Amino acid sequence: EVQLVESGGGLVQPGRSMKLSCAASGFTFNNYDMAWVCQAPKKGLEWVATISYDGSSTYYRDSVKGRFTISRDNAKSTLYLQMDSLRSEDTATYYCALMDSGLNWFAYWGQGTLVTVSS
Amino acid sequence: DTVLTQSPALAVSPGERVTISCRASESVSTLMHWYQQKPGQQPTLLIYLASNLESGVPARFSGSGSGTDFTLTIDPVEADDTATYYCQQSWNDPWTFGGGTKLELK
């Protein structure tokens, strides 16, 4: 059974940093591209970033380019999202997602971790 | 960015047939996918590539469309289908989601 468990969320002040983790199990982690998707409170879903199966390629939405860094440790089956220079508009639940093909849909999702950016 | 437009909400009675639409601001070929999100839970994949049913998803769910107009159909609707449904395209960068359609049961 695929399991994705996010951690690392919480309250952070604007301008500060936070690092999210996603522990994966139940599948061969290093065979799959992975992504982060966020959802602001009472709002819709928004793709944030994607990393290729081997970590060689990364992709970001424009609003987080230069501030967020997606990475992975295949030996630990763990996905990360380093979030720097956080803004109030980054407040959201962040979901880790497994991408099941090169055609880029999100096959499995974690339960999410809430990041609140506020002073 | 490719904007995906969905009706905000629908209300139907159990046993009825419901269609949820998603219109794209530009063609996305058949790279359209559908998700279900129940209150307080993470989204789950229902349909990929416009019309392919994800494993384990009841056959009551089906998808159709290509280009700019897509439809998710639930027939018949059951009480457990109360949720918000999102479409997502992966043809154009960045990948985008629709605003969601909240389905309520009467």
Coordinates of C-alpha atoms in Angstrom, one line a residue:
Chain A
E1 CA 0.0 0.0 0.0
V2 CA 1.3 3.4 -1.0
Q3 CA 1.9 5.7 2.0
L4 CA 3.0 9.3 1.9
V5 CA 3.4 11.0 5.3
E6 CA 4.2 14.7 5.4
S7 CA 5.8 16.5 8.3
G8 CA 7.5 19.8 9.2
G9 CA 4.6 22.2 9.0
G10 CA 3.6 24.8 11.6
L11 CA 3.6 28.5 12.3
V12 CA 6.4 30.6 10.8
Q13 CA 7.0 34.3 10.6
P14 CA 7.1 36.1 7.2
G15 CA 10.6 36.1 5.7
R16 CA 11.7 33.0 7.6
S17 CA 12.3 29.4 6.4
M18 CA 10.7 26.1 6.8
K19 CA 11.5 22.6 5.5
L20 CA 8.8 20.0 4.8
S21 CA 9.5 16.3 4.6
C22 CA 7.5 13.5 3.0
A23 CA 8.3 9.9 4.0
A24 CA 7.3 7.4 1.3
S25 CA 6.6 3.7 1.6
G26 CA 4.8 0.9 -0.2
F27 CA 6.4 1.5 -3.6
T28 CA 9.8 1.8 -5.2
F29 CA 10.5 5.5 -4.5
N30 CA 13.4 6.0 -6.9
N31 CA 11.2 4.9 -9.9
Y32 CA 8.8 7.8 -9.6
D33 CA 8.7 11.6 -10.1
M34 CA 7.3 13.3 -7.0
A35 CA 5.6 16.6 -6.5
W36 CA 4.3 19.1 -3.9
V37 CA 0.8 20.6 -4.3
C38 CA -0.7 23.2 -2.0
Q39 CA -4.2 24.3 -0.9
A40 CA -4.8 27.6 0.8
P41 CA -7.5 27.5 3.5
K42 CA -10.9 27.0 1.9
K43 CA -9.4 27.4 -1.6
G44 CA -8.5 25.2 -4.5
L45 CA -5.4 23.1 -5.4
E46 CA -2.2 24.6 -6.8
W47 CA 0.8 22.7 -8.1
V48 CA 4.0 23.9 -6.5
A49 CA 7.0 21.9 -7.7
T50 CA 8.0 18.6 -9.2
I51 CA 11.3 16.5 -9.1
S52 CA 12.3 13.7 -11.4
Y53 CA 12.7 10.2 -10.2
D54 CA 16.5 10.6 -9.9
G55 CA 16.5 14.2 -8.8
S56 CA 18.2 15.5 -11.9
S57 CA 15.3 17.7 -13.0
T58 CA 13.2 20.1 -11.0
Y59 CA 10.2 22.3 -12.0
Y60 CA 8.5 25.1 -10.1
R61 CA 5.5 27.4 -10.4
D62 CA 6.6 31.0 -11.0
S63 CA 5.5 32.3 -7.6
V64 CA 7.9 30.1 -5.8
K65 CA 10.9 30.1 -8.1
G66 CA 14.0 31.2 -6.3
R67 CA 12.4 30.8 -2.9
F68 CA 11.4 27.1 -2.7
T69 CA 13.7 24.1 -3.4
I70 CA 12.4 20.6 -4.0
S71 CA 14.8 17.7 -3.4
R72 CA 14.8 14.0 -2.6
D73 CA 16.9 11.4 -0.8
N74 CA 16.2 8.1 -2.6
A75 CA 18.2 6.1 0.0
K76 CA 15.8 7.3 2.6
S77 CA 12.6 7.3 0.4
T78 CA 12.0 10.9 1.4
L79 CA 10.9 14.0 -0.5
Y80 CA 11.7 17.5 0.8
L81 CA 10.5 21.1 0.2
Q82 CA 12.8 23.8 1.5
M83 CA 10.7 27.0 1.7
D84 CA 12.7 30.3 2.1
S85 CA 11.5 33.9 2.3
L86 CA 8.1 32.8 3.2
R87 CA 5.1 35.1 2.6
S88 CA 1.6 35.2 4.1
E89 CA 0.3 34.0 0.7
D90 CA 2.3 30.8 1.1
T91 CA -0.1 29.8 4.0
A92 CA -1.6 26.5 2.9
T93 CA -1.8 22.8 3.4
Y94 CA 1.1 21.2 1.5
Y95 CA 0.5 17.8 0.0
C96 CA 3.2 15.4 -1.2
A97 CA 2.1 13.5 -4.3
L98 CA 3.3 10.6 -6.4
M99 CA 3.3 11.1 -10.1
D100 CA 2.5 7.8 -11.8
S101 CA 3.6 8.6 -15.4
G102 CA 5.4 11.0 -17.6
L103 CA 2.0 12.5 -18.4
N104 CA 1.9 14.2 -15.1
W105 CA -1.2 13.3 -13.0
F106 CA -1.1 12.9 -9.3
A107 CA -1.7 9.3 -8.5
Y108 CA -1.4 9.3 -4.7
W109 CA -1.5 12.0 -2.1
G110 CA -0.3 12.3 1.4
Q111 CA -2.6 13.7 4.2
G112 CA -0.9 17.1 4.0
T113 CA 0.9 19.4 6.5
L114 CA -0.3 22.9 7.3
V115 CA 2.1 25.8 6.9
T116 CA 0.9 29.1 8.4
V117 CA 2.9 32.2 7.7
S118 CA 2.0 34.9 10.1
S119 CA 3.7 37.3 12.6
Chain B
D1 CA -1.5 29.9 -17.5
T2 CA -4.3 27.6 -18.7
V3 CA -7.4 28.5 -16.7
L4 CA -9.8 25.6 -16.0
T5 CA -13.4 26.7 -15.2
Q6 CA -15.8 24.6 -13.2
S7 CA -19.3 25.3 -11.8
P8 CA -18.9 26.1 -8.1
A9 CA -21.6 23.8 -6.8
L10 CA -24.2 21.2 -7.6
A11 CA -27.0 19.6 -5.6
V12 CA -28.5 16.2 -6.7
S13 CA -30.6 13.5 -5.1
P14 CA -29.2 10.0 -4.6
G15 CA -29.7 7.7 -7.6
E16 CA -29.6 10.5 -10.1
R17 CA -27.0 11.1 -12.8
V18 CA -24.8 14.1 -12.4
T19 CA -22.3 15.7 -14.9
I20 CA -19.6 18.0 -13.7
S21 CA -18.0 20.2 -16.4
C22 CA -14.5 21.6 -16.8
R23 CA -13.7 24.1 -19.6
A24 CA -10.1 24.9 -20.4
S25 CA -9.0 28.4 -21.7
E26 CA -6.9 26.6 -24.4
S27 CA -6.6 23.1 -25.7
V28 CA -5.2 20.5 -23.3
S29 CA -5.6 17.6 -25.8
T30 CA -6.7 14.7 -23.5
L31 CA -4.3 15.5 -20.7
M32 CA -7.1 16.1 -18.2
H33 CA -7.5 14.4 -14.9
W34 CA -10.2 14.4 -12.2
Y35 CA -9.9 14.2 -8.4
Q36 CA -12.3 13.8 -5.5
Q37 CA -11.7 15.6 -2.2
K38 CA -13.9 14.8 0.7
P39 CA -14.1 17.2 3.6
G40 CA -11.0 17.2 5.7
Q41 CA -9.2 14.7 3.5
Q42 CA -6.6 14.7 0.8
P43 CA -7.6 14.5 -2.9
T44 CA -7.8 11.1 -4.6
L45 CA -7.4 10.3 -8.3
L46 CA -10.6 9.3 -10.1
I47 CA -9.9 9.6 -13.8
Y48 CA -6.7 10.2 -15.8
L49 CA -6.2 11.1 -19.4
A50 CA -9.8 12.3 -19.7
S51 CA -11.5 8.9 -19.7
N52 CA -9.4 6.3 -17.9
L53 CA -10.8 5.0 -14.6
E54 CA -8.3 4.7 -11.9
S55 CA -7.9 1.3 -10.3
G56 CA -10.3 0.8 -7.4
V57 CA -12.7 3.6 -8.4
P58 CA -16.3 2.6 -8.8
A59 CA -17.5 2.2 -12.4
R60 CA -20.2 4.8 -11.5
F61 CA -17.6 7.4 -12.3
S62 CA -16.7 8.1 -15.9
G63 CA -14.9 10.9 -17.9
S64 CA -15.1 12.2 -21.4
G65 CA -13.9 15.1 -23.5
S66 CA -10.9 16.4 -25.4
G67 CA -9.5 19.8 -26.4
T68 CA -11.2 22.4 -24.1
D69 CA -14.4 20.7 -22.9
F70 CA -14.4 17.8 -20.4
T71 CA -17.0 16.1 -18.3
L72 CA -17.0 13.9 -15.2
T73 CA -20.2 11.8 -14.8
I74 CA -21.4 10.0 -11.8
D75 CA -24.3 7.6 -12.4
P76 CA -25.9 6.8 -10.1
V77 CA -24.9 9.3 -7.4
E78 CA -24.6 7.8 -3.9
A79 CA -24.5 9.6 -0.5
D80 CA -20.8 8.9 -0.2
D81 CA -20.1 11.0 -3.3
T82 CA -20.5 14.2 -1.3
A83 CA -17.2 15.9 -2.0
T84 CA -15.5 18.6 -4.1
Y85 CA -14.3 17.5 -7.5
Y86 CA -11.3 19.1 -9.2
C87 CA -10.1 18.8 -12.8
Q88 CA -6.4 19.2 -13.6
Q89 CA -4.5 19.6 -16.9
S90 CA -1.0 18.5 -17.6
W91 CA -0.7 19.6 -21.3
N92 CA 0.4 23.2 -20.7
D93 CA 3.1 24.4 -18.2
P94 CA 2.3 25.2 -15.4
W95 CA -0.1 22.4 -14.6
T96 CA -3.3 23.9 -13.3
F97 CA -6.4 22.8 -11.4
G98 CA -10.0 24.0 -11.8
G99 CA -11.6 25.8 -8.9
G100 CA -13.5 22.8 -7.9
T101 CA -17.2 21.8 -8.0
K102 CA -18.8 21.1 -4.6
L103 CA -21.3 18.3 -4.9
E104 CA -24.1 18.1 -2.3
L105 CA -26.7 15.5 -1.9
K106 CA -30.3 16.5 -1.4

